[in-house]
Coordinates of C-alpha atoms in Angstrom, one line a residue:
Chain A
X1 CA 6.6 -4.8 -22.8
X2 CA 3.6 -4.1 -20.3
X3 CA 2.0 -6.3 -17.9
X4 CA -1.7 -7.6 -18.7
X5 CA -4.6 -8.0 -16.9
X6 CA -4.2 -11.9 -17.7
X7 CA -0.5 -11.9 -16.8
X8 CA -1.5 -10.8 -13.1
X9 CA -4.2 -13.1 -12.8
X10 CA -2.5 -16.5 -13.9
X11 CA 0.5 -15.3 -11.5
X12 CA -2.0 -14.8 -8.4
X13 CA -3.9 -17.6 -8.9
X14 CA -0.6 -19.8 -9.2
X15 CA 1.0 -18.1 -6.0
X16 CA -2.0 -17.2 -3.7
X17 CA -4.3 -20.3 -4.3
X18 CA -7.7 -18.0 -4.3
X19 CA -11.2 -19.2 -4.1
X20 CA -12.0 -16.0 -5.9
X21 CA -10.3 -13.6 -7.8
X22 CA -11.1 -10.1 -9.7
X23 CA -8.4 -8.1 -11.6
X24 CA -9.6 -4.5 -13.0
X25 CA -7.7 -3.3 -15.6
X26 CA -7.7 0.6 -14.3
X27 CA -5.1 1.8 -16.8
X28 CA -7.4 3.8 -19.0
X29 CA -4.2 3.7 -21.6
X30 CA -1.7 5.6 -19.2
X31 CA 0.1 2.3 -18.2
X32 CA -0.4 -0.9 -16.1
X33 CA -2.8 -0.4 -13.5
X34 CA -4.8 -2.8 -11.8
X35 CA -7.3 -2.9 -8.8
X36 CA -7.2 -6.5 -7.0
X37 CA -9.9 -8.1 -5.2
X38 CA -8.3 -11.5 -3.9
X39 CA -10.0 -14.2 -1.4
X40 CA -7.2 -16.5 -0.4
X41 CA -6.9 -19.1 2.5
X42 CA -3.5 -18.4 2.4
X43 CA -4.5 -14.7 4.5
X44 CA -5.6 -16.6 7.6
X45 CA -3.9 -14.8 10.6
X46 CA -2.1 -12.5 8.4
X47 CA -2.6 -8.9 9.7
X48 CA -3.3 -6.5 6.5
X49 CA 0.2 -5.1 6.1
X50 CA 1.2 -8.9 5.7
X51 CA -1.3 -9.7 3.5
X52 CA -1.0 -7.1 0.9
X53 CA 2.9 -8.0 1.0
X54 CA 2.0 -11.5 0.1
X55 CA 0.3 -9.9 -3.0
X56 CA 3.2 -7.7 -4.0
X57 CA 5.8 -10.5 -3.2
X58 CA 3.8 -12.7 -5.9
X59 CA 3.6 -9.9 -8.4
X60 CA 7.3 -9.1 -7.7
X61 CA 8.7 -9.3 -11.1
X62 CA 5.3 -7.6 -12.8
X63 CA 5.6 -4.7 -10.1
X64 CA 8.5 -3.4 -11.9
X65 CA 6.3 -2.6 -15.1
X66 CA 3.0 -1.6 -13.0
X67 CA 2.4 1.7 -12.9
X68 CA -0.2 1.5 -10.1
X69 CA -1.8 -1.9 -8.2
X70 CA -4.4 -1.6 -5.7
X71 CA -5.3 -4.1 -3.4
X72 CA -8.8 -3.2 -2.8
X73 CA -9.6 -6.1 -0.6
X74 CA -7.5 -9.2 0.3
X75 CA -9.6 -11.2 2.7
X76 CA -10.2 -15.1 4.0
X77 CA -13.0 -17.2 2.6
X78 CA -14.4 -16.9 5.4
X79 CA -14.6 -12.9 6.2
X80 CA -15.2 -12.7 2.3
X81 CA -18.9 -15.0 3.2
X82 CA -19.5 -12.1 5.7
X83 CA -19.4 -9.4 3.6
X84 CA -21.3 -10.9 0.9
X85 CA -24.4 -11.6 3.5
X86 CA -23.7 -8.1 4.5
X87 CA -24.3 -6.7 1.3
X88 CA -27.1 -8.7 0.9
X89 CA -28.7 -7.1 4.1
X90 CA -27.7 -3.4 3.2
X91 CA -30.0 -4.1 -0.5
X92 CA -32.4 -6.3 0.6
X93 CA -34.1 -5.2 -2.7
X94 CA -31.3 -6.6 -4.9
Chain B
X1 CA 17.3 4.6 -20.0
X2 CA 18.9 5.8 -17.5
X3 CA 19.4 2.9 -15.2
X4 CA 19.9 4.2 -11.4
X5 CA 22.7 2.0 -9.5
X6 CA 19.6 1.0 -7.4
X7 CA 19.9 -0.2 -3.8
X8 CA 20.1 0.8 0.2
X9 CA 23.3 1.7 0.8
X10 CA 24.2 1.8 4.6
X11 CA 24.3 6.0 4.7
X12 CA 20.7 6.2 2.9
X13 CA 19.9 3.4 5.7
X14 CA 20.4 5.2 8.3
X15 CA 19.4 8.4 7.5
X16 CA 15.8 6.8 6.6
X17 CA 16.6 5.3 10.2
X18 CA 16.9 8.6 11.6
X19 CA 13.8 10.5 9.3
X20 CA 11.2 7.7 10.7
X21 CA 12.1 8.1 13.9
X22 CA 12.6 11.6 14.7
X23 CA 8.7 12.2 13.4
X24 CA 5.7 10.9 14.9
X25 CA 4.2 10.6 11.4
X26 CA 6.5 10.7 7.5
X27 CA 5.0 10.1 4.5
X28 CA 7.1 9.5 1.6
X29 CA 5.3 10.5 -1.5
X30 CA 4.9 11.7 -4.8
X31 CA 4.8 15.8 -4.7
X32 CA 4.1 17.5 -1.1
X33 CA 1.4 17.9 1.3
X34 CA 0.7 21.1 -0.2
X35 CA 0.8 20.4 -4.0
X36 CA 0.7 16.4 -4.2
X37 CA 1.3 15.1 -7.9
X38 CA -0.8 11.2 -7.6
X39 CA -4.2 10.8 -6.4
X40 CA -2.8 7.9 -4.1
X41 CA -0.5 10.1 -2.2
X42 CA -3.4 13.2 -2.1
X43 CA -5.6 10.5 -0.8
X44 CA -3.3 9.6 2.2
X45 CA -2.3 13.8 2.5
X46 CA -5.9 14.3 2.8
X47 CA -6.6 11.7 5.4
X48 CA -3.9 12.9 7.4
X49 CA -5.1 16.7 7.5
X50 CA -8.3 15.3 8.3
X51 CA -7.0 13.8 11.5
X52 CA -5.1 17.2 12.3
X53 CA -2.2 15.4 13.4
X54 CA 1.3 16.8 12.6
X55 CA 3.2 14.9 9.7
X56 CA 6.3 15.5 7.4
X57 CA 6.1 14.4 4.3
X58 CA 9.3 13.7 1.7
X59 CA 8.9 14.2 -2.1
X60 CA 10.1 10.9 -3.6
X61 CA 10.2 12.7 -6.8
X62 CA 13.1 15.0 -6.4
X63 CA 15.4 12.0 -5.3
X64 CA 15.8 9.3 -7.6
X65 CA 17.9 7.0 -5.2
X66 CA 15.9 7.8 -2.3
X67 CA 12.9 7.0 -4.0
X68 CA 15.0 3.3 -4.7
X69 CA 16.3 2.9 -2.0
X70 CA 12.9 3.2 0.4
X71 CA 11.6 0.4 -2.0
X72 CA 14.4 -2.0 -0.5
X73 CA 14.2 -0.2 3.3
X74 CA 10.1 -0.8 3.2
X75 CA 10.1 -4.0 1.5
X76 CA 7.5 -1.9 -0.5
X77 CA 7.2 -1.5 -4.1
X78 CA 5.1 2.0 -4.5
X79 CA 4.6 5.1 -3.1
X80 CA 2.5 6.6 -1.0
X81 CA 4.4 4.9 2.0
X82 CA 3.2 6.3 5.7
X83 CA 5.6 5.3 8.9
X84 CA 3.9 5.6 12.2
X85 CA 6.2 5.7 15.4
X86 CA 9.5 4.7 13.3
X87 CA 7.3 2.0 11.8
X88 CA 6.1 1.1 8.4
X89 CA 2.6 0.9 8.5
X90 CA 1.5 1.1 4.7
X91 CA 0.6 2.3 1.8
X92 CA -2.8 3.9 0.3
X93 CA -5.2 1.0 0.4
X94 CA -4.2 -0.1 4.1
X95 CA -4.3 3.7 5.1
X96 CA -7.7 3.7 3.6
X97 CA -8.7 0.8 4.9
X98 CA -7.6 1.4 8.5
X99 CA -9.0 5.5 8.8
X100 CA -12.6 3.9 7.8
X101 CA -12.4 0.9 10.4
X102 CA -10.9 3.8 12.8
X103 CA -7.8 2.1 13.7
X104 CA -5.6 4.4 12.0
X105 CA -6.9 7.5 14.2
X106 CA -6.4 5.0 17.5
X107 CA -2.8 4.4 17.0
X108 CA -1.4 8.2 15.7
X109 CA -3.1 9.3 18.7
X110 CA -1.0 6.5 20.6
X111 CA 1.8 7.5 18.9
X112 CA 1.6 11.3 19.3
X113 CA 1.1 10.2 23.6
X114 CA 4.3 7.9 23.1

């Protein structure tokens, strides 16, 4: 039995509380492999290292079947509404 | 399946004890600097050439119990896993993460001063 996409979400959104939430599905076939993009209040004063083992702890029984997870960004609300205006800035065509 | 008798026993302990600290920089990874078998652990190999900082590396691969028993020592469940200064400091993402914000090239040069 492998892990799904769906499985990860419902078990970070349960865990983590987030505002926002993207799971990739990055497997391509090979096996469970996932690229995370999480927004969670719960990050607040958290250095990086910390946070990212917030997001392992919660997958902690799915991390034995992944094959590969990637945290690609686990941020606060609020630095999450500063790189959204700063994305806006860098394509101000968009 | 084979199942491995998984688990930090206190001899792996501190012999991990003794690899982290007796390098400025260890990576634990899949394959070797040289001919690294996962695009996460090239990614961090490549980073840390780029810095030209010394660095061992250790091939997870050939060590099923090692490989086990640094999930338990880390509190980390994959590999790539980089230690700085006898500490654990992450795994590809945060590395990433840290050489573009530049903090990672701040504190291996504090380390290699230490």
């Amino acid at each position: 039995m492998g892990v799904t996409k769906e499985q990860v979400e419902s078990c970070l959104k349960s865990k983590l509380n987030p505002t926002h939430l993207e799971v990739v599905d990055t497997s391509g076939g090979c096996g469970a492999s996932f690229v995370v993009e999480i927004v969670s209040e719960e990050f607040e004063g958290k250095r990086l290292l910390e946070r990212h083992r917030m997001v392992n702890a919660a997958l902690e029984e799915e991390m034995k079947e992944i094959h590969a997870l990637s945290v690609k960004k686990a941020v606060t609300p609020e630095q999450w509404k500063q790189l959204q205006q700063d994305s806006n800035q860098a394509n101000p065509a968009a | 399946i084979v199942r491995c008798s998984s688990g930090l026993t206190p001899q792996l302990k501190s012999t991990l004890d003794k690899v982290v600290t007796s390098n400025k920089v260890v990576l634990f990874m899949k394959g070797t600097k040289d001919f690294p078998q996962c695009g996460f652990s090239n990614t961090v190999v490549q980073i840390l050439k780029s810095l030209n900082v010394p660095f061992e590396t250790i091939n997870i691969l050939e060590n099923e119990l090692l490989r086990q028993g640094l999930k338990e020592y880390s509190s980390w469940p994959t590999f790539p896993q980089l230690y700085i200064d006898g500490e654990f400091f992450g795994g590809c993402d945060i590395t990433v993460e840290a050489y573009q914000k530049g903090e990672l090239q701040e504190l291996v040069e504090k380390a290699m001063l230490s």
